[in-house]
C-alpha cells in the first residue's frame, strides 16, 4: 500500500516534470553546480557567447543601420553561438534624459543624419523608440531566436572602453559613483525579471585604474551582487577582477561573502596583449606555458574553488596575419578546450556606426564583415567550433581516459579514415582515444593505436601497441607537441602538412627562436566525457 502511494507520487512527479520540460523554454533559469553552469534539470549549459556592443556614444546596438535585428540574431545562432554578452552603459538605466531619447534623436545628436535612412531601411520599427525600448527590442529579438543574454554593464558614460583614466574604471572615478551603479544594476535586473532568456548580468566590465583596490572591490561587489539578486533572483551574477579583468587572485585567500549560493560566476579576459609583449619576447612554447600558468594563478584556481569561470572577452584580428596573435590564439584555444570553459568572443560587430568621432569604423576583431553581410573569416569560425559544444559537465560520467585529439590551428581533430588510415576531421565526429600508461593512443573499443611510420611520412594506425613509433609524449614548455621516437631512434613530432595530412616531422620551435610558430605541431588531448 505504502509502496503503491510512492509509485503514484513518483509518476505524478515524472509527469509534471515532463510537462515542465516540454513547456518551459529550454533556457529557463540557470544555476551553478560547482564549476559548471547548469539548467533546472542540473544539466550542463555551456555558454558559447559573442559580445555585441550597445554601450558606445549612440547607445544603440551596433549594426542596426546595417541589418534587421532579427537577421543579426538569426546569424548569431547560425554561427553556433547560444548566447550574447550585450554591453550597456550605466546611464541607460540611470539617466532618464538619455534613456528617453529616441534612436533618431541619438543619431541626430551625433551628427549622423545621413545614416538615418540606413536605419530606417533595416529597422523601421525602432526609429522612434526610446534608447531603452530599442535596447529591450534587441533583447527580445535574441530571445525570440532562443539566444541567451548576459547584460554587461560595460561603462557608465556611453563611449569607447577602456583606459585607466577614462573616469569609468573603478568605484569613485569621475563617472563611477557606487550608489548610481547599484541603482542602475537594480533597475536593469528588475526590467528583465520576466525574460527567461536574460540569464546573467556582468556587473561591471574591466575594473582598472589608479583607484583600484581589493578593499573596495569586496565592499561594492558584495553590495552590487546582493542588490541584483534581490531584484532578480533568477539571474547569474558575474564578477570581473582587477587590472582590466585579468586578476582575481585576491579571491584565493578571501572569498566573497554572499547571502545566497548557486548563482555566482567569475569572468576573466585574455587577449594576446593582456600579457604585455610576452608573445614577442620569448619562444612560443614558453609563452604558452607562461600564459596558461598565469591564467590559472590569476583566475583558473576559481574552478577548483567551485565557481564557473566565464572567459568573457578574447579574440584576435580576423585576418590572422599577426604572428603574435596567431601563436596566442592556438595556445588560448587549447586552454579553453582543455578546461571546457564558458566564454564570449570579442566581437560580433563588423563595424561601428559611430565612435570617437569616426563614422563606420571597421572592427578587425569582428566576426562579421564591415557591411554586416556575412562572416569575415570562415576559417576562424571552423577553428572555434570545437569550443562551442560541451564535452564535460556535472551529469557526465568520465569514461576513464576518453579524449579527442584537437589541433587548434585547423580546429580539427584526429579521425580514423580507413582501416589503417587517420586524418583530420570535424571534432564532433571525432573518434575517442585513450592515452594509456604506456603512452600509446588507442581508439576507443579497438586494438588500433596511432603510429608514426617515419620522418615526413603520414601517421597511421597500428595493431602492435605499444610498438615502434606508437609511444607519444607531450613535450616542450607548452606540452602541446606530441613527440614520438622513430625506428631509427630519432625524435619526430606529429604535424599537419599544407594539404591537411597528418604526418611526423622534425620537432620545431621547441626553444629560443621567438619568431618561430609551432602552430602546425600543436595538439592537445581534451577530455570528452560520456553522457548517459
Ligand atoms: C544625461 O544624458 C544627457 C543626454 O545625453 C546628457 O546631456 C547629460 O549630461 C547626462 N546627465 C548626466 C548626469 O550624466
Ligand atoms: C582567416 O584566418 C586564417 C587564420 O585563421 C588566415 O590564414 C586567413 O588568411 C584568414 N582569411 C581571411 C579572408 O582573412
Ligand atoms: C560593403 O558595401 C560597400 C557599399 O555598398 C561596398 O562598396 C563594399 O564592397 C562592401 N564590402 C563588403 C566587404 O562586402
Coordinates of C-alpha atoms and ligand atoms in Angstrom, one line a residue:
X1 CA 0.0 0.0 0.0
X2 CA 2.7 2.4 1.0
X3 CA 4.8 1.3 -1.9
X4 CA 1.9 2.0 -4.3
X5 CA 1.5 5.5 -2.9
X6 CA 5.1 6.1 -3.5
X7 CA 4.9 4.9 -7.1
X8 CA 1.9 7.0 -7.8
X9 CA 3.6 10.0 -6.3
X10 CA 6.7 9.3 -8.4
X11 CA 4.6 9.0 -11.6
X12 CA 2.9 12.3 -10.9
X13 CA 6.3 13.9 -10.3
X14 CA 7.6 12.4 -13.5
X15 CA 4.6 13.6 -15.5
X16 CA 4.8 17.1 -14.0
X17 CA 8.5 17.3 -14.8
X18 CA 7.9 16.1 -18.4
X19 CA 5.2 18.7 -18.8
X20 CA 7.6 21.3 -17.3
X21 CA 10.4 20.3 -19.6
X22 CA 8.1 20.5 -22.7
X23 CA 6.6 23.8 -21.9
X24 CA 9.4 25.7 -20.3
X25 CA 11.7 27.4 -22.7
X26 CA 14.9 25.4 -23.0
X27 CA 16.6 28.5 -21.5
X28 CA 14.9 28.7 -18.1
X29 CA 16.8 29.8 -15.1
X30 CA 20.4 28.9 -14.8
X31 CA 22.3 27.9 -11.7
X32 CA 25.8 26.9 -10.8
X33 CA 26.8 23.5 -9.7
X34 CA 30.4 23.5 -8.6
X35 CA 32.3 24.9 -11.6
X36 CA 29.5 24.3 -14.0
X37 CA 26.6 26.3 -15.2
X38 CA 23.5 24.1 -15.3
X39 CA 19.9 24.3 -16.1
X40 CA 17.0 23.4 -13.8
X41 CA 17.4 19.8 -14.6
X42 CA 21.0 20.0 -13.5
X43 CA 22.3 19.5 -16.9
X44 CA 25.3 21.5 -18.2
X45 CA 24.7 24.6 -20.2
X46 CA 27.8 25.7 -21.8
X47 CA 27.9 29.4 -22.6
X48 CA 29.3 29.9 -26.1
X49 CA 28.7 33.6 -26.5
X50 CA 29.7 36.6 -28.6
X51 CA 29.9 40.2 -27.4
X52 CA 27.5 42.6 -29.0
X53 CA 28.2 46.2 -28.2
X54 CA 25.5 48.7 -27.3
X55 CA 27.5 50.9 -25.0
X56 CA 29.0 53.4 -27.4
X57 CA 28.1 57.0 -27.9
X58 CA 24.8 56.3 -29.8
X59 CA 23.6 53.8 -27.1
X60 CA 22.1 51.8 -29.9
X61 CA 23.2 48.2 -30.5
X62 CA 25.8 48.2 -33.3
X63 CA 24.7 47.0 -36.8
X64 CA 21.1 48.1 -36.7
X65 CA 21.9 50.5 -39.5
X66 CA 23.3 47.6 -41.5
X67 CA 20.9 44.7 -41.0
X68 CA 17.4 44.0 -39.4
X69 CA 17.7 42.9 -35.7
X70 CA 16.2 39.5 -36.4
X71 CA 18.6 38.9 -39.3
X72 CA 21.5 39.6 -36.9
X73 CA 20.1 37.4 -34.1
X74 CA 19.5 34.6 -36.6
X75 CA 23.0 34.9 -37.9
X76 CA 24.4 34.6 -34.3
X77 CA 22.5 31.3 -33.9
X78 CA 23.7 30.1 -37.3
X79 CA 27.3 30.7 -36.4
X80 CA 26.9 28.3 -33.5
X81 CA 26.6 30.7 -30.5
X82 CA 24.0 30.2 -27.9
X83 CA 24.4 33.4 -26.1
X84 CA 25.2 37.1 -26.4
X85 CA 27.1 39.3 -23.9
X86 CA 25.2 42.5 -24.6
X87 CA 27.0 45.6 -23.4
X88 CA 25.2 48.7 -22.0
X89 CA 26.3 51.9 -20.4
X90 CA 25.1 52.6 -16.8
X91 CA 23.5 55.9 -17.9
X92 CA 21.0 53.9 -20.0
X93 CA 19.5 52.9 -16.6
X94 CA 20.3 56.0 -14.5
X95 CA 19.9 59.0 -16.8
X96 CA 16.3 59.4 -17.8
X97 CA 17.0 62.2 -20.3
X98 CA 19.5 59.9 -22.1
X99 CA 17.3 56.7 -22.0
X100 CA 14.3 58.5 -23.3
X101 CA 15.9 60.0 -26.3
X102 CA 14.6 58.3 -29.5
X103 CA 17.0 56.4 -31.7
X104 CA 16.6 59.0 -34.4
X105 CA 17.4 61.8 -31.9
X106 CA 20.5 60.0 -30.7
X107 CA 21.7 59.7 -34.3
X108 CA 20.9 63.3 -35.0
X109 CA 22.7 64.5 -31.8
X110 CA 25.8 62.7 -33.1
X111 CA 25.5 64.4 -36.4
X112 CA 24.6 61.2 -38.2
X113 CA 21.6 62.4 -40.1
X114 CA 22.8 60.7 -43.3
X115 CA 22.8 57.3 -41.6
X116 CA 19.2 57.5 -40.6
X117 CA 17.9 56.3 -43.9
X118 CA 20.0 53.1 -43.5
X119 CA 18.5 52.6 -40.0
X120 CA 15.0 53.2 -41.5
X121 CA 15.6 50.7 -44.3
X122 CA 16.8 48.0 -41.9
X123 CA 14.9 48.6 -38.7
X124 CA 12.0 50.9 -39.3
X125 CA 10.3 49.8 -36.1
X126 CA 13.0 51.1 -33.8
X127 CA 13.5 54.6 -35.2
X128 CA 11.1 56.3 -32.9
X129 CA 11.6 54.0 -29.9
X130 CA 13.5 55.4 -26.9
X131 CA 17.0 54.1 -26.4
X132 CA 15.9 52.0 -23.5
X133 CA 13.0 50.5 -25.6
X134 CA 15.4 49.9 -28.5
X135 CA 17.7 48.0 -26.1
X136 CA 14.7 45.9 -25.0
X137 CA 13.8 45.2 -28.6
X138 CA 17.3 43.8 -29.2
X139 CA 17.0 41.6 -26.1
X140 CA 13.5 40.4 -27.3
X141 CA 14.9 39.5 -30.7
X142 CA 17.7 37.5 -29.2
X143 CA 15.1 35.7 -27.0
X144 CA 12.9 35.0 -30.0
X145 CA 15.8 33.3 -31.6
X146 CA 16.5 31.3 -28.3
X147 CA 19.7 33.1 -27.7
X148 CA 20.6 33.7 -24.0
X149 CA 21.6 37.2 -23.0
X150 CA 24.1 38.3 -20.5
X151 CA 23.7 42.0 -19.7
X152 CA 27.1 43.5 -19.4
X153 CA 27.5 46.9 -17.7
X154 CA 30.4 48.0 -19.7
X155 CA 30.9 51.6 -18.8
X156 CA 29.0 54.4 -17.1
X157 CA 29.3 57.2 -19.7
X158 CA 28.5 55.9 -23.2
X159 CA 31.6 55.6 -25.3
X160 CA 34.7 53.6 -26.2
X161 CA 36.2 51.4 -23.4
X162 CA 38.6 51.1 -21.7
X163 CA 41.5 53.1 -20.4
X164 CA 42.9 53.6 -16.9
X165 CA 41.9 57.3 -17.0
X166 CA 38.5 57.4 -18.7
X167 CA 36.7 58.0 -15.4
X168 CA 34.8 54.7 -15.8
X169 CA 37.4 52.4 -14.3
X170 CA 36.8 52.0 -10.6
X171 CA 34.4 52.8 -7.8
X172 CA 34.8 56.5 -7.1
X173 CA 36.1 57.5 -10.5
X174 CA 34.5 60.6 -12.1
X175 CA 31.7 58.6 -13.8
X176 CA 31.6 55.7 -11.4
X177 CA 29.5 56.5 -8.3
X178 CA 28.9 53.3 -6.4
X179 CA 25.4 54.2 -5.5
X180 CA 24.4 55.2 -9.0
X181 CA 25.9 51.9 -10.2
X182 CA 23.8 49.9 -7.7
X183 CA 20.7 51.8 -8.7
X184 CA 21.4 51.2 -12.4
X185 CA 22.0 47.5 -11.9
X186 CA 18.9 47.1 -9.8
X187 CA 16.8 48.8 -12.5
X188 CA 18.2 46.6 -15.2
X189 CA 17.8 43.4 -13.2
X190 CA 14.2 44.4 -12.5
X191 CA 13.5 45.3 -16.1
X192 CA 14.2 41.8 -17.3
X193 CA 12.8 39.9 -14.4
X194 CA 10.3 38.1 -16.6
X195 CA 12.5 37.4 -19.5
X196 CA 13.8 33.8 -19.3
X197 CA 16.4 34.5 -21.9
X198 CA 18.2 37.0 -19.8
X199 CA 20.3 34.6 -17.8
X200 CA 23.0 36.7 -16.3
X201 CA 24.5 40.1 -15.6
X202 CA 28.1 41.0 -15.8
X203 CA 28.1 43.6 -13.0
X204 CA 31.0 45.7 -14.3
X205 CA 33.4 45.3 -17.1
X206 CA 37.2 45.5 -16.6
X207 CA 37.8 47.2 -13.3
X208 CA 41.0 49.2 -13.5
X209 CA 42.9 52.4 -12.9
X210 CA 44.7 54.2 -10.1
X211 CA 41.8 53.8 -7.7
X212 CA 41.5 50.0 -7.9
X213 CA 41.9 48.2 -4.7
X214 CA 40.6 45.0 -3.2
X215 CA 39.0 46.5 -0.2
X216 CA 36.6 48.5 -2.3
X217 CA 36.2 45.5 -4.6
X218 CA 34.8 43.4 -1.8
X219 CA 32.7 46.2 -0.3
X220 CA 31.0 47.3 -3.5
X221 CA 30.8 44.0 -5.3
X222 CA 29.1 42.5 -2.4
X223 CA 26.5 45.3 -2.3
X224 CA 26.0 45.2 -6.1
X225 CA 25.6 41.4 -6.1
X226 CA 23.1 41.4 -3.3
X227 CA 21.1 44.3 -4.9
X228 CA 20.9 42.5 -8.2
X229 CA 20.0 39.2 -6.5
X230 CA 17.2 40.8 -4.5
X231 CA 15.8 42.5 -7.7
X232 CA 16.1 39.4 -9.8
X233 CA 17.0 36.1 -8.1
X234 CA 16.9 34.2 -11.3
X235 CA 20.0 35.5 -12.9
X236 CA 23.6 34.6 -12.6
X237 CA 25.8 37.3 -11.2
X238 CA 29.1 37.6 -13.0
X239 CA 32.0 39.4 -11.5
X240 CA 35.1 40.9 -13.1
X241 CA 38.6 41.1 -11.5
X242 CA 41.0 44.0 -11.3
X243 CA 43.5 45.2 -13.8
X244 CA 41.2 45.1 -16.8
X245 CA 39.7 41.8 -15.6
X246 CA 42.9 39.9 -15.7
X247 CA 43.3 39.4 -11.9
X248 CA 41.1 37.6 -9.5
X249 CA 44.0 36.2 -7.4
X250 CA 42.9 38.0 -4.3
X251 CA 39.9 35.6 -4.0
X252 CA 42.3 32.7 -3.3
X253 CA 42.5 33.6 0.4
X254 CA 39.5 35.7 0.9
X255 CA 36.2 34.5 -0.7
X256 CA 33.4 37.0 -1.3
X257 CA 30.7 36.5 1.3
X258 CA 27.1 36.4 0.0
X259 CA 23.7 35.6 1.4
X260 CA 22.9 33.1 -1.3
X261 CA 24.6 30.3 -3.3
X262 CA 24.4 28.8 -6.8
X263 CA 24.5 32.0 -8.8
X264 CA 28.0 33.4 -8.6
X265 CA 30.2 33.2 -11.7
X266 CA 33.6 34.9 -12.2
X267 CA 34.8 36.4 -15.5
X268 CA 38.3 36.9 -16.9
X269 CA 39.6 38.5 -20.1
X270 CA 42.6 37.3 -22.1
X271 CA 43.8 38.9 -25.3
X272 CA 47.3 38.4 -26.7
X273 CA 48.3 41.9 -25.3
X274 CA 47.0 41.0 -21.8
X275 CA 50.4 39.5 -21.2
X276 CA 52.3 42.6 -22.5
X277 CA 54.9 41.7 -25.1
X278 CA 55.2 38.1 -23.9
X279 CA 54.5 36.7 -27.4
X280 CA 57.3 38.7 -28.9
X281 CA 59.8 38.3 -26.0
X282 CA 60.1 34.6 -25.6
X283 CA 59.7 31.3 -27.5
X284 CA 56.1 30.4 -28.4
X285 CA 56.1 27.2 -26.2
X286 CA 57.5 29.1 -23.3
X287 CA 55.0 32.0 -23.8
X288 CA 52.1 29.5 -24.0
X289 CA 53.3 27.8 -20.7
X290 CA 53.6 31.2 -19.0
X291 CA 50.2 32.4 -20.3
X292 CA 48.4 29.3 -19.1
X293 CA 50.1 29.3 -15.7
X294 CA 49.3 32.9 -15.2
X295 CA 45.7 32.3 -16.1
X296 CA 45.5 29.5 -13.6
X297 CA 47.1 31.6 -10.9
X298 CA 45.0 34.7 -11.5
X299 CA 41.7 33.2 -12.3
X300 CA 41.6 29.4 -13.1
X301 CA 42.1 28.4 -9.5
X302 CA 38.4 29.5 -9.0
X303 CA 37.3 26.4 -10.9
X304 CA 38.9 24.3 -8.0
X305 CA 37.1 26.6 -5.5
X306 CA 33.8 25.6 -7.2
X307 CA 33.0 28.6 -9.3
X308 CA 32.4 28.7 -13.1
X309 CA 34.9 30.9 -14.9
X310 CA 33.5 32.8 -17.9
X311 CA 36.2 34.0 -20.3
X312 CA 34.0 36.9 -21.3
X313 CA 36.5 38.6 -23.7
X314 CA 39.1 37.2 -26.0
X315 CA 39.6 37.4 -29.7
X316 CA 42.0 38.4 -32.5
X317 CA 42.3 40.2 -35.7
X318 CA 40.3 38.0 -38.1
X319 CA 42.9 38.4 -40.9
X320 CA 45.3 36.2 -39.0
X321 CA 48.4 38.0 -40.2
X322 CA 50.0 38.8 -36.9
X323 CA 52.5 36.2 -35.7
X324 CA 51.9 37.1 -32.0
X325 CA 48.2 36.8 -32.3
X326 CA 48.4 33.5 -34.2
X327 CA 50.6 32.0 -31.5
X328 CA 48.3 33.4 -28.8
X329 CA 45.1 32.1 -30.4
X330 CA 46.4 28.5 -30.8
X331 CA 47.5 28.4 -27.2
X332 CA 44.4 30.1 -25.9
X333 CA 42.1 27.7 -27.8
X334 CA 43.8 24.7 -26.2
X335 CA 43.3 26.2 -22.7
X336 CA 39.6 26.8 -23.3
X337 CA 39.2 23.3 -24.8
X338 CA 41.1 21.5 -22.0
X339 CA 39.0 23.1 -19.3
X340 CA 35.8 23.2 -21.4
X341 CA 35.3 26.8 -20.2
X342 CA 32.3 29.1 -20.8
X343 CA 33.3 32.1 -22.9
X344 CA 32.4 35.1 -25.0
X345 CA 34.2 36.2 -28.2
X346 CA 35.1 39.8 -28.8
X347 CA 33.3 40.7 -31.0
X348 CA 30.2 40.2 -33.3
X349 CA 30.5 43.8 -34.5
X350 CA 31.8 44.2 -38.1
X351 CA 31.9 48.0 -37.9
X352 CA 30.8 50.7 -35.6
X353 CA 28.1 53.2 -36.6
X354 CA 29.8 56.0 -34.7
X355 CA 32.6 56.1 -32.0
X356 CA 35.4 58.5 -31.1
X357 CA 34.2 60.9 -33.8
X358 CA 34.6 58.2 -36.5
X359 CA 31.7 57.1 -38.7
X360 CA 31.6 53.4 -39.8
X361 CA 34.9 52.3 -38.2
X362 CA 35.9 48.8 -39.3
X363 CA 36.4 46.3 -36.5
X364 CA 39.2 44.0 -37.4
X365 CA 38.3 41.7 -34.5
X366 CA 34.7 41.5 -35.8
X367 CA 33.1 38.2 -36.6
X368 CA 31.0 39.9 -39.3
X369 CA 32.4 41.9 -42.2
X370 CA 32.1 45.7 -42.1
X371 CA 28.8 45.6 -44.0
X372 CA 27.4 43.0 -41.7
X373 CA 26.5 40.9 -44.7
X374 CA 28.5 37.8 -43.8
X375 CA 31.3 36.2 -41.8
X376 CA 34.7 37.9 -42.1
X377 CA 36.6 34.7 -41.8
X378 CA 35.0 31.2 -42.1
X379 CA 38.2 29.5 -41.1
X380 CA 38.1 31.3 -37.8
X381 CA 34.6 30.1 -37.2
X382 CA 35.7 26.5 -38.1
X383 CA 38.6 26.8 -35.6
X384 CA 36.4 27.8 -32.7
X385 CA 33.6 25.3 -33.4
X386 CA 35.2 22.8 -31.1
X387 CA 34.9 25.0 -28.1
X388 CA 31.2 25.8 -28.9
X389 CA 30.0 22.4 -27.7
X390 CA 30.2 21.0 -24.2
X391 CA 32.3 17.8 -23.6
X392 CA 32.4 17.8 -19.8
X393 CA 29.9 18.6 -17.1
X394 CA 28.4 17.5 -13.8
X395 CA 26.0 15.0 -15.3
X396 CA 28.6 13.5 -17.5
X397 CA 30.4 10.4 -16.4
X398 CA 34.1 10.4 -17.1
X399 CA 34.7 7.3 -19.1
X400 CA 38.3 6.9 -17.9
X401 CA 40.7 8.3 -20.4
X402 CA 38.2 9.3 -23.2
X403 CA 39.7 12.0 -25.3
X404 CA 39.7 13.8 -28.6
X405 CA 43.0 15.0 -30.1
X406 CA 42.4 18.6 -31.0
X407 CA 44.6 20.6 -33.5
X408 CA 43.8 24.3 -32.8
X409 CA 45.4 25.7 -36.0
X410 CA 42.8 23.9 -38.1
X411 CA 40.2 23.5 -35.4
X412 CA 40.0 19.8 -36.4
X413 CA 40.5 16.5 -34.6
X414 CA 42.2 13.2 -35.4
X415 CA 39.8 10.7 -37.0
X416 CA 40.1 7.2 -38.4
X417 CA 39.6 7.4 -42.1
X418 CA 40.1 3.9 -43.3
X419 CA 41.2 0.6 -41.8
X420 CA 44.7 1.8 -41.0
X421 CA 44.5 5.5 -42.0
X422 CA 43.9 8.6 -40.0
X423 CA 43.3 12.2 -40.9
X424 CA 41.9 15.5 -39.6
X425 CA 38.2 16.0 -39.5
X426 CA 35.3 17.6 -37.7
X427 CA 35.8 17.3 -33.9
X428 CA 32.1 16.5 -33.5
X429 CA 32.7 13.3 -35.5
X430 CA 36.0 12.5 -33.9
X431 CA 36.9 9.1 -32.6
X432 CA 37.6 8.9 -29.0
X433 CA 41.1 7.9 -27.9
X434 CA 42.6 6.7 -24.7
X435 CA 46.0 7.7 -23.6
X436 CA 47.4 4.6 -21.9
X437 CA 50.0 4.3 -19.2
X438 CA 52.4 3.0 -21.9
X439 CA 51.8 6.3 -23.7
X440 CA 50.0 4.8 -26.7
X441 CA 46.9 6.5 -28.2
X442 CA 44.3 3.8 -28.7
X443 CA 41.0 4.3 -30.4
X444 CA 38.1 3.5 -28.1
X445 CA 36.7 0.0 -28.3
X446 CA 39.6 -1.1 -30.6
X447 CA 43.1 -2.5 -30.7
X448 CA 44.3 0.2 -33.0
X449 CA 46.8 2.9 -31.9
X450 CA 48.4 5.9 -33.6
X451 CA 51.7 5.2 -35.2
X452 CA 54.5 7.2 -36.8
X453 CA 55.9 5.5 -39.9
X454 CA 58.9 7.7 -40.3
X455 CA 60.2 11.2 -40.8
X456 CA 57.9 13.2 -43.2
X457 CA 55.6 10.2 -43.7
X458 CA 51.9 10.0 -42.9
X459 CA 50.8 8.9 -39.5
X460 CA 48.6 5.8 -39.5
X461 CA 47.2 3.1 -37.2
X462 CA 48.9 0.0 -35.9
X463 CA 47.8 -3.1 -34.0
X464 CA 51.2 -3.5 -32.4
X465 CA 50.6 -1.3 -29.3
X466 CA 52.9 -0.5 -27.8
X467 CA 55.3 -0.9 -30.7
X468 CA 57.9 1.2 -32.5
X469 CA 56.6 4.6 -33.4
X470 CA 53.5 4.3 -31.1
X471 CA 54.8 5.9 -27.9
X472 CA 53.7 9.6 -27.8
X473 CA 54.6 12.1 -25.2
X474 CA 53.8 15.8 -24.9
X475 CA 57.0 17.9 -24.9
X476 CA 58.2 21.5 -24.7
X477 CA 57.1 24.2 -22.2
X478 CA 53.7 24.3 -23.8
X479 CA 53.3 20.5 -23.7
X480 CA 51.5 20.8 -27.0
X481 CA 54.0 18.9 -29.2
X482 CA 53.3 15.2 -29.4
X483 CA 56.7 13.6 -29.8
X484 CA 57.5 10.1 -30.9
X485 CA 60.7 8.0 -31.2
X486 CA 61.0 6.6 -34.7
X487 CA 62.6 3.2 -35.7
X488 CA 65.9 4.9 -36.3
X489 CA 65.8 6.3 -32.8
X490 CA 65.3 9.9 -34.0
X491 CA 62.6 12.0 -32.4
X492 CA 59.7 13.4 -34.5
X493 CA 56.6 15.4 -33.8
X494 CA 53.1 15.0 -35.0
X495 CA 52.4 17.7 -37.6
X496 CA 49.9 18.7 -40.2
X497 CA 51.1 19.5 -43.7
X498 CA 49.7 22.1 -46.1
X499 CA 47.3 19.5 -47.5
X500 CA 45.9 18.9 -44.0
X501 CA 47.5 15.4 -43.8
X502 CA 48.8 14.1 -40.5
X503 CA 52.5 13.5 -40.8
X504 CA 55.5 13.3 -38.5
X505 CA 58.3 15.8 -39.0
X506 CA 61.3 17.2 -37.1
X507 CA 60.0 18.9 -33.9
X508 CA 60.2 22.7 -34.5
X509 CA 60.4 25.9 -32.4
X510 CA 61.0 23.9 -29.2
X511 CA 63.1 26.7 -27.7
X512 CA 64.8 30.1 -28.3
X513 CA 63.7 31.2 -31.8
X514 CA 61.0 33.7 -30.8
X515 CA 59.9 34.3 -34.4
X516 CA 59.1 30.6 -34.9
X517 CA 55.4 29.5 -35.0
X518 CA 55.0 25.9 -33.9
X519 CA 51.2 26.0 -34.6
X520 CA 51.1 23.2 -37.1
X521 CA 52.6 20.8 -34.4
X522 CA 50.4 21.8 -31.5
X523 CA 47.8 19.2 -30.5
X524 CA 46.1 18.7 -27.2
X525 CA 44.3 15.8 -25.6
X526 CA 40.9 17.0 -24.5
X527 CA 38.7 15.1 -22.1
X528 CA 35.4 14.1 -23.7
X529 CA 33.1 12.7 -21.1
X530 CA 30.3 10.4 -21.9
X531 CA 26.8 11.5 -21.2
X532 CA 24.2 8.9 -20.1
Ligands
LIG1 C1 22.2 62.6 -19.2 O1 22.2 62.5 -20.6 C2 22.1 63.7 -21.3 C3 21.9 63.3 -22.7 O2 22.9 62.5 -23.2 C4 23.4 64.4 -21.0 O3 23.4 65.6 -21.7 C5 23.6 64.6 -19.6 O4 24.9 65.2 -19.3 C6 23.5 63.3 -18.8 N1 23.5 63.6 -17.4 C7 24.4 63.1 -16.5 C8 24.1 63.4 -15.1 O5 25.3 62.4 -16.9
LIG2 C1 41.3 33.7 -41.9 O1 42.1 33.3 -40.9 C2 43.1 32.4 -41.2 C3 43.8 32.0 -39.9 O2 42.9 31.5 -39.0 C4 44.0 33.1 -42.2 O3 45.0 32.1 -42.6 C5 43.2 33.5 -43.4 O4 44.1 34.2 -44.3 C6 42.1 34.4 -42.9 N1 41.3 34.7 -44.1 C7 40.9 36.0 -44.4 C8 39.9 36.1 -45.5 O5 41.2 37.0 -43.7
LIG3 C1 30.3 46.9 -48.4 O1 29.4 47.8 -49.1 C2 30.0 48.8 -49.8 C3 28.9 49.7 -50.3 O2 27.8 49.1 -50.7 C4 30.7 48.1 -51.0 O3 31.4 49.0 -51.8 C5 31.8 47.1 -50.4 O4 32.4 46.4 -51.4 C6 31.1 46.2 -49.4 N1 32.1 45.4 -48.7 C7 32.0 44.1 -48.4 C8 33.1 43.6 -47.6 O5 31.0 43.5 -48.7

